[in-house]
Amino acid sequence: MTERQPLSQQIAADLRRSILSGERAPGTLLPSEREPIEQYGTSKSTANKAIALLRAEGLLDTQFGRGTFVRKRPSVRRVSAARRHAEHRSSGKPIFDTMAIDQGQIPTRRMLQIGRDEIPVDAAFWLQAAPGDEVVIRKRLQLLDGEPAVISTSYYPLWVAAGSRLESPDALPEGPDELIESLGHRFVRGIEVFQARMPTPEEADLLQLPTGVPVVRMWDVDYDAEGRPLQVASDIYAADRHEFAYEWSEEDIKR
């Protein structure tokens, strides 16, 4: 910290440190603006600027009539590994559900779109399709303990999904992977690609993200033995509600 640094940034840095260290726990009510005014010998305007900086970073949440709180950020860890994918696939439940339940959180979902539509350019690249081709799309908002956490959009080629329950508005209790395999297809390999960025206005609205919180987009592509994509998933994760880990073992690298 330098003497040239504006006082509002110094105050924000001190508060940030206390939040990230755990000194101020999630859900803690911040003291009134009077405290930083007296502690730093500054003005109400400067104190408010410091709070605004941390709110923009997604560390604080101001609730009308109640005050400003350290934002609660319960997270779920998403572990990637061939073995872990096999375990979840054999469980007959979506990976998101089983990981959330394993970590003590309740997963729910709200369907946003089901049916045939034109595939967007970015998804077409992964599905090896032409932009604008008709595909089956299943888009849903996934929640953890009732709070929005992931926007999941799955794209299926018609040669896989046409006439199947992938086009149905009904839930898929066995999960799409098991349904696709029941149609006679076999997953032989997959790839996950992660991209961190700021959310679009629609994404920020659906995920109820405060200003400053980024998202992590994961492309998850599954292929058959001929190298054809059976499904492409685009998952938009609220970055402050997720951790990402890659797991490997001696058994995995011998395969």
mmCIF file of C-alpha atoms in Angstrom:
data_model
loop_
_atom_site.group_PDB
_atom_site.id
_atom_site.type_symbol
_atom_site.label_atom_id
_atom_site.label_comp_id
_atom_site.label_asym_id
_atom_site.label_seq_id
_atom_site.Cartn_x
_atom_site.Cartn_y
_atom_site.Cartn_z
ATOM 1 C CA MET A 1 0.000 0.000 0.000
ATOM 2 C CA THR A 2 1.450 3.374 -0.988
ATOM 3 C CA GLU A 3 0.767 6.867 0.316
ATOM 4 C CA ARG A 4 -0.498 7.829 -3.140
ATOM 5 C CA GLN A 5 -3.254 5.257 -2.998
ATOM 6 C CA PRO A 6 -6.649 6.918 -2.489
ATOM 7 C CA LEU A 7 -7.952 6.495 1.033
ATOM 8 C CA SER A 8 -11.081 4.756 -0.266
ATOM 9 C CA GLN A 9 -8.856 2.030 -1.752
ATOM 10 C CA GLN A 10 -6.908 1.684 1.498
ATOM 11 C CA ILE A 11 -10.140 1.210 3.421
ATOM 12 C CA ALA A 12 -11.338 -1.299 0.815
ATOM 13 C CA ALA A 13 -8.028 -3.192 1.027
ATOM 14 C CA ASP A 14 -8.297 -3.493 4.809
ATOM 15 C CA LEU A 15 -11.891 -4.687 4.626
ATOM 16 C CA ARG A 16 -11.057 -7.081 1.792
ATOM 17 C CA ARG A 17 -8.243 -8.591 3.827
ATOM 18 C CA SER A 18 -10.527 -9.141 6.816
ATOM 19 C CA ILE A 19 -13.138 -10.799 4.593
ATOM 20 C CA LEU A 20 -10.771 -13.087 2.686
ATOM 21 C CA SER A 21 -8.964 -14.116 5.881
ATOM 22 C CA GLY A 22 -12.248 -15.152 7.469
ATOM 23 C CA GLU A 23 -12.060 -12.507 10.189
ATOM 24 C CA ARG A 24 -15.364 -11.209 8.865
ATOM 25 C CA ALA A 25 -17.362 -14.348 8.172
ATOM 26 C CA PRO A 26 -19.978 -14.688 5.421
ATOM 27 C CA GLY A 27 -23.249 -13.180 6.559
ATOM 28 C CA THR A 28 -21.559 -10.767 8.976
ATOM 29 C CA LEU A 29 -23.162 -7.321 9.129
ATOM 30 C CA LEU A 30 -20.650 -4.572 8.441
ATOM 31 C CA PRO A 31 -20.537 -1.764 11.001
ATOM 32 C CA SER A 32 -22.132 1.525 10.035
ATOM 33 C CA GLU A 33 -20.195 3.984 7.906
ATOM 34 C CA ARG A 34 -19.472 5.875 11.102
ATOM 35 C CA GLU A 35 -16.740 3.344 12.038
ATOM 36 C CA PRO A 36 -14.462 3.838 8.976
ATOM 37 C CA ILE A 37 -15.119 7.593 9.151
ATOM 38 C CA GLU A 38 -13.793 7.683 12.713
ATOM 39 C CA GLN A 39 -11.060 5.051 12.209
ATOM 40 C CA TYR A 40 -9.563 6.644 9.112
ATOM 41 C CA GLY A 41 -10.536 10.237 9.781
ATOM 42 C CA THR A 42 -12.335 10.495 6.478
ATOM 43 C CA SER A 43 -15.655 11.532 5.005
ATOM 44 C CA LYS A 44 -18.908 9.679 4.413
ATOM 45 C CA SER A 45 -18.304 9.901 0.673
ATOM 46 C CA THR A 46 -14.899 8.173 0.924
ATOM 47 C CA ALA A 47 -16.283 5.424 3.163
ATOM 48 C CA ASN A 48 -19.109 4.802 0.696
ATOM 49 C CA LYS A 49 -16.617 4.559 -2.184
ATOM 50 C CA ALA A 50 -14.731 1.831 -0.313
ATOM 51 C CA ILE A 51 -17.942 -0.140 0.236
ATOM 52 C CA ALA A 52 -18.889 0.318 -3.418
ATOM 53 C CA LEU A 53 -15.518 -1.109 -4.524
ATOM 54 C CA LEU A 54 -16.056 -4.298 -2.521
ATOM 55 C CA ARG A 55 -19.659 -4.594 -3.641
ATOM 56 C CA ALA A 56 -18.424 -4.426 -7.246
ATOM 57 C CA GLU A 57 -16.022 -7.284 -6.488
ATOM 58 C CA GLY A 58 -18.912 -9.397 -5.241
ATOM 59 C CA LEU A 59 -17.644 -9.461 -1.650
ATOM 60 C CA LEU A 60 -20.480 -7.442 -0.100
ATOM 61 C CA ASP A 61 -24.236 -7.489 -0.411
ATOM 62 C CA THR A 62 -26.321 -4.460 0.561
ATOM 63 C CA GLN A 63 -29.897 -5.224 1.580
ATOM 64 C CA PHE A 64 -32.324 -2.323 1.642
ATOM 65 C CA GLY A 65 -33.359 -1.450 5.188
ATOM 66 C CA ARG A 66 -31.006 -4.001 6.756
ATOM 67 C CA GLY A 67 -27.462 -2.919 5.956
ATOM 68 C CA THR A 68 -24.378 -4.266 4.212
ATOM 69 C CA PHE A 69 -23.287 -7.867 4.767
ATOM 70 C CA VAL A 70 -20.301 -10.017 3.844
ATOM 71 C CA ARG A 71 -21.709 -12.014 0.939
ATOM 72 C CA LYS A 72 -22.378 -15.666 1.559
ATOM 73 C CA ARG A 73 -20.637 -17.772 -1.048
ATOM 74 C CA PRO A 74 -21.299 -21.471 -0.426
ATOM 75 C CA SER A 75 -19.462 -23.413 -3.093
ATOM 76 C CA VAL A 76 -19.559 -26.843 -4.618
ATOM 77 C CA ARG A 77 -16.391 -28.504 -5.859
ATOM 78 C CA ARG A 78 -16.560 -29.977 -9.344
ATOM 79 C CA VAL A 79 -13.998 -32.736 -9.708
ATOM 80 C CA SER A 80 -12.968 -33.850 -13.195
ATOM 81 C CA ALA A 81 -11.492 -37.297 -13.771
ATOM 82 C CA ALA A 82 -12.311 -40.210 -16.044
ATOM 83 C CA ARG A 83 -12.998 -42.398 -13.024
ATOM 84 C CA ARG A 84 -15.273 -39.817 -11.402
ATOM 85 C CA HIS A 85 -17.297 -39.438 -14.619
ATOM 86 C CA ALA A 86 -17.715 -43.217 -14.773
ATOM 87 C CA GLU A 87 -18.886 -43.302 -11.151
ATOM 88 C CA HIS A 88 -21.508 -40.619 -11.718
ATOM 89 C CA ARG A 89 -22.658 -42.143 -14.998
ATOM 90 C CA SER A 90 -23.188 -45.513 -13.307
ATOM 91 C CA SER A 91 -25.163 -43.825 -10.496
ATOM 92 C CA GLY A 92 -27.877 -42.831 -12.976
ATOM 93 C CA LYS A 93 -27.908 -39.230 -11.745
ATOM 94 C CA PRO A 94 -26.528 -36.028 -13.297
ATOM 95 C CA ILE A 95 -23.000 -35.119 -12.180
ATOM 96 C CA PHE A 96 -24.180 -31.759 -10.821
ATOM 97 C CA ASP A 97 -26.743 -33.465 -8.569
ATOM 98 C CA THR A 98 -24.463 -36.124 -7.140
ATOM 99 C CA MET A 99 -21.601 -33.715 -6.452
ATOM 100 C CA ALA A 100 -23.922 -31.227 -4.746
ATOM 101 C CA ILE A 101 -25.547 -33.931 -2.605
ATOM 102 C CA ASP A 102 -22.148 -35.397 -1.691
ATOM 103 C CA GLN A 103 -21.144 -31.930 -0.428
ATOM 104 C CA GLY A 104 -24.286 -31.343 1.627
ATOM 105 C CA GLN A 105 -26.234 -29.100 -0.758
ATOM 106 C CA ILE A 106 -29.656 -29.560 -2.313
ATOM 107 C CA PRO A 107 -29.715 -29.382 -6.137
ATOM 108 C CA THR A 108 -32.835 -28.329 -8.035
ATOM 109 C CA ARG A 109 -33.434 -27.074 -11.568
ATOM 110 C CA ARG A 110 -35.778 -24.952 -13.624
ATOM 111 C CA MET A 111 -36.182 -25.706 -17.313
ATOM 112 C CA LEU A 112 -35.751 -22.689 -19.593
ATOM 113 C CA GLN A 113 -35.957 -24.243 -23.062
ATOM 114 C CA ILE A 114 -36.664 -27.668 -24.559
ATOM 115 C CA GLY A 115 -37.028 -28.550 -28.218
ATOM 116 C CA ARG A 116 -35.573 -28.029 -31.657
ATOM 117 C CA ASP A 117 -33.895 -24.755 -32.546
ATOM 118 C CA GLU A 118 -30.993 -23.360 -34.530
ATOM 119 C CA ILE A 119 -27.609 -24.012 -32.982
ATOM 120 C CA PRO A 120 -25.517 -20.908 -32.175
ATOM 121 C CA VAL A 121 -22.096 -20.460 -33.783
ATOM 122 C CA ASP A 122 -19.985 -21.304 -30.717
ATOM 123 C CA ALA A 123 -21.874 -24.527 -29.960
ATOM 124 C CA ALA A 124 -21.864 -25.511 -33.654
ATOM 125 C CA PHE A 125 -18.061 -25.613 -33.578
ATOM 126 C CA TRP A 126 -18.063 -28.231 -30.818
ATOM 127 C CA LEU A 127 -20.957 -30.253 -32.248
ATOM 128 C CA GLN A 128 -19.247 -30.308 -35.677
ATOM 129 C CA ALA A 129 -22.362 -28.736 -37.138
ATOM 130 C CA ALA A 130 -22.989 -25.719 -39.359
ATOM 131 C CA PRO A 131 -24.178 -22.550 -37.600
ATOM 132 C CA GLY A 132 -27.951 -22.442 -37.832
ATOM 133 C CA ASP A 133 -28.385 -26.221 -38.151
ATOM 134 C CA GLU A 134 -31.430 -27.541 -36.322
ATOM 135 C CA VAL A 135 -30.586 -29.462 -33.155
ATOM 136 C CA VAL A 136 -32.343 -30.446 -29.945
ATOM 137 C CA ILE A 137 -31.656 -28.023 -27.103
ATOM 138 C CA ARG A 138 -32.281 -28.518 -23.397
ATOM 139 C CA LYS A 139 -31.543 -25.392 -21.342
ATOM 140 C CA ARG A 140 -31.980 -25.220 -17.583
ATOM 141 C CA LEU A 141 -31.100 -23.123 -14.582
ATOM 142 C CA GLN A 142 -29.535 -25.239 -11.844
ATOM 143 C CA LEU A 143 -29.774 -24.144 -8.231
ATOM 144 C CA LEU A 144 -27.939 -24.979 -5.003
ATOM 145 C CA ASP A 145 -30.022 -24.659 -1.843
ATOM 146 C CA GLY A 146 -32.456 -22.553 -3.839
ATOM 147 C CA GLU A 147 -29.845 -20.113 -5.177
ATOM 148 C CA PRO A 148 -28.988 -19.959 -8.915
ATOM 149 C CA ALA A 149 -25.610 -21.545 -9.585
ATOM 150 C CA VAL A 150 -25.319 -22.797 -13.185
ATOM 151 C CA ILE A 151 -26.963 -22.142 -16.537
ATOM 152 C CA SER A 152 -26.712 -25.454 -18.403
ATOM 153 C CA THR A 153 -27.459 -25.739 -22.105
ATOM 154 C CA SER A 154 -27.135 -29.089 -23.861
ATOM 155 C CA TYR A 155 -27.097 -29.525 -27.640
ATOM 156 C CA TYR A 156 -27.908 -32.856 -29.312
ATOM 157 C CA PRO A 157 -27.636 -33.708 -33.037
ATOM 158 C CA LEU A 158 -30.897 -34.868 -34.561
ATOM 159 C CA TRP A 159 -29.404 -38.236 -35.513
ATOM 160 C CA VAL A 160 -29.089 -38.882 -31.769
ATOM 161 C CA ALA A 161 -32.096 -37.087 -30.304
ATOM 162 C CA ALA A 162 -34.866 -37.070 -32.926
ATOM 163 C CA GLY A 163 -37.975 -38.829 -31.636
ATOM 164 C CA SER A 164 -36.406 -39.578 -28.253
ATOM 165 C CA ARG A 165 -37.272 -38.320 -24.776
ATOM 166 C CA LEU A 166 -34.489 -35.761 -25.202
ATOM 167 C CA GLU A 167 -37.157 -33.770 -27.064
ATOM 168 C CA SER A 168 -39.713 -34.260 -24.309
ATOM 169 C CA PRO A 169 -40.517 -31.560 -21.737
ATOM 170 C CA ASP A 170 -40.535 -34.298 -19.105
ATOM 171 C CA ALA A 171 -37.651 -34.696 -16.672
ATOM 172 C CA LEU A 172 -34.929 -37.238 -17.411
ATOM 173 C CA PRO A 173 -34.531 -38.958 -14.030
ATOM 174 C CA GLU A 174 -31.849 -41.303 -15.340
ATOM 175 C CA GLY A 175 -29.886 -38.388 -16.819
ATOM 176 C CA PRO A 176 -29.220 -37.711 -20.529
ATOM 177 C CA ASP A 177 -26.050 -39.833 -20.613
ATOM 178 C CA GLU A 178 -27.839 -43.040 -19.667
ATOM 179 C CA LEU A 179 -30.706 -42.196 -22.019
ATOM 180 C CA ILE A 180 -28.297 -41.694 -24.927
ATOM 181 C CA GLU A 181 -26.631 -45.026 -24.183
ATOM 182 C CA SER A 182 -30.061 -46.697 -24.065
ATOM 183 C CA LEU A 183 -30.552 -45.465 -27.641
ATOM 184 C CA GLY A 184 -27.590 -47.584 -28.724
ATOM 185 C CA HIS A 185 -24.757 -45.062 -28.559
ATOM 186 C CA ARG A 186 -21.546 -45.424 -26.579
ATOM 187 C CA PHE A 187 -19.365 -42.743 -25.028
ATOM 188 C CA VAL A 188 -15.682 -43.417 -25.589
ATOM 189 C CA ARG A 189 -13.992 -40.093 -24.833
ATOM 190 C CA GLY A 190 -14.717 -36.545 -23.794
ATOM 191 C CA ILE A 191 -13.187 -33.120 -23.385
ATOM 192 C CA GLU A 192 -13.820 -30.235 -20.987
ATOM 193 C CA VAL A 193 -12.743 -26.686 -21.890
ATOM 194 C CA PHE A 194 -12.920 -23.844 -19.353
ATOM 195 C CA GLN A 195 -13.192 -20.129 -20.116
ATOM 196 C CA ALA A 196 -13.374 -17.376 -17.474
ATOM 197 C CA ARG A 197 -15.103 -14.125 -18.409
ATOM 198 C CA MET A 198 -17.603 -11.549 -17.235
ATOM 199 C CA PRO A 199 -21.280 -12.503 -17.600
ATOM 200 C CA THR A 200 -23.656 -11.209 -20.220
ATOM 201 C CA PRO A 201 -26.632 -9.202 -18.885
ATOM 202 C CA GLU A 202 -28.899 -12.253 -19.345
ATOM 203 C CA GLU A 203 -26.476 -14.513 -17.464
ATOM 204 C CA ALA A 204 -26.060 -12.012 -14.621
ATOM 205 C CA ASP A 205 -29.838 -11.749 -14.336
ATOM 206 C CA LEU A 206 -30.472 -15.517 -14.315
ATOM 207 C CA LEU A 207 -27.662 -16.199 -11.852
ATOM 208 C CA GLN A 208 -28.542 -13.133 -9.736
ATOM 209 C CA LEU A 209 -24.917 -11.992 -9.804
ATOM 210 C CA PRO A 210 -23.879 -8.704 -8.222
ATOM 211 C CA THR A 211 -21.662 -6.423 -10.282
ATOM 212 C CA GLY A 212 -18.082 -7.672 -10.470
ATOM 213 C CA VAL A 213 -18.679 -11.422 -10.140
ATOM 214 C CA PRO A 214 -17.347 -13.354 -13.159
ATOM 215 C CA VAL A 215 -18.542 -16.625 -14.603
ATOM 216 C CA VAL A 216 -16.702 -19.733 -15.747
ATOM 217 C CA ARG A 217 -17.957 -21.341 -18.930
ATOM 218 C CA MET A 218 -17.298 -25.031 -19.412
ATOM 219 C CA TRP A 219 -17.732 -26.780 -22.731
ATOM 220 C CA ASP A 220 -18.251 -30.505 -22.114
ATOM 221 C CA VAL A 221 -18.176 -32.610 -25.286
ATOM 222 C CA ASP A 222 -18.737 -36.390 -25.443
ATOM 223 C CA TYR A 223 -17.735 -38.447 -28.492
ATOM 224 C CA ASP A 224 -18.511 -41.916 -29.807
ATOM 225 C CA ALA A 225 -16.007 -44.381 -31.262
ATOM 226 C CA GLU A 226 -16.201 -42.689 -34.690
ATOM 227 C CA GLY A 227 -15.258 -39.327 -33.205
ATOM 228 C CA ARG A 228 -18.759 -37.926 -33.596
ATOM 229 C CA PRO A 229 -20.058 -35.632 -30.803
ATOM 230 C CA LEU A 230 -23.045 -37.248 -29.120
ATOM 231 C CA GLN A 231 -23.766 -34.200 -27.025
ATOM 232 C CA VAL A 232 -22.300 -30.791 -26.257
ATOM 233 C CA ALA A 233 -22.971 -29.033 -22.963
ATOM 234 C CA SER A 234 -22.333 -25.363 -22.271
ATOM 235 C CA ASP A 235 -22.341 -24.725 -18.518
ATOM 236 C CA ILE A 236 -22.131 -21.158 -17.200
ATOM 237 C CA TYR A 237 -20.993 -21.336 -13.571
ATOM 238 C CA ALA A 238 -21.294 -18.499 -11.072
ATOM 239 C CA ALA A 239 -17.584 -18.272 -10.262
ATOM 240 C CA ASP A 240 -18.071 -17.488 -6.577
ATOM 241 C CA ARG A 241 -20.180 -20.617 -6.037
ATOM 242 C CA HIS A 242 -17.830 -23.201 -7.530
ATOM 243 C CA GLU A 243 -14.384 -24.697 -7.237
ATOM 244 C CA PHE A 244 -12.842 -26.765 -10.018
ATOM 245 C CA ALA A 245 -10.446 -29.618 -9.389
ATOM 246 C CA TYR A 246 -8.768 -32.235 -11.552
ATOM 247 C CA GLU A 247 -8.141 -35.599 -9.960
ATOM 248 C CA TRP A 248 -5.803 -38.340 -11.135
ATOM 249 C CA SER A 249 -4.360 -41.553 -9.774
ATOM 250 C CA GLU A 250 -1.824 -44.154 -10.805
ATOM 251 C CA GLU A 251 -4.697 -46.302 -12.037
ATOM 252 C CA ASP A 252 -5.877 -43.510 -14.348
ATOM 253 C CA ILE A 253 -2.504 -42.891 -16.013
ATOM 254 C CA LYS A 254 -2.005 -46.605 -16.676
ATOM 255 C CA ARG A 255 -5.105 -46.682 -18.858
#
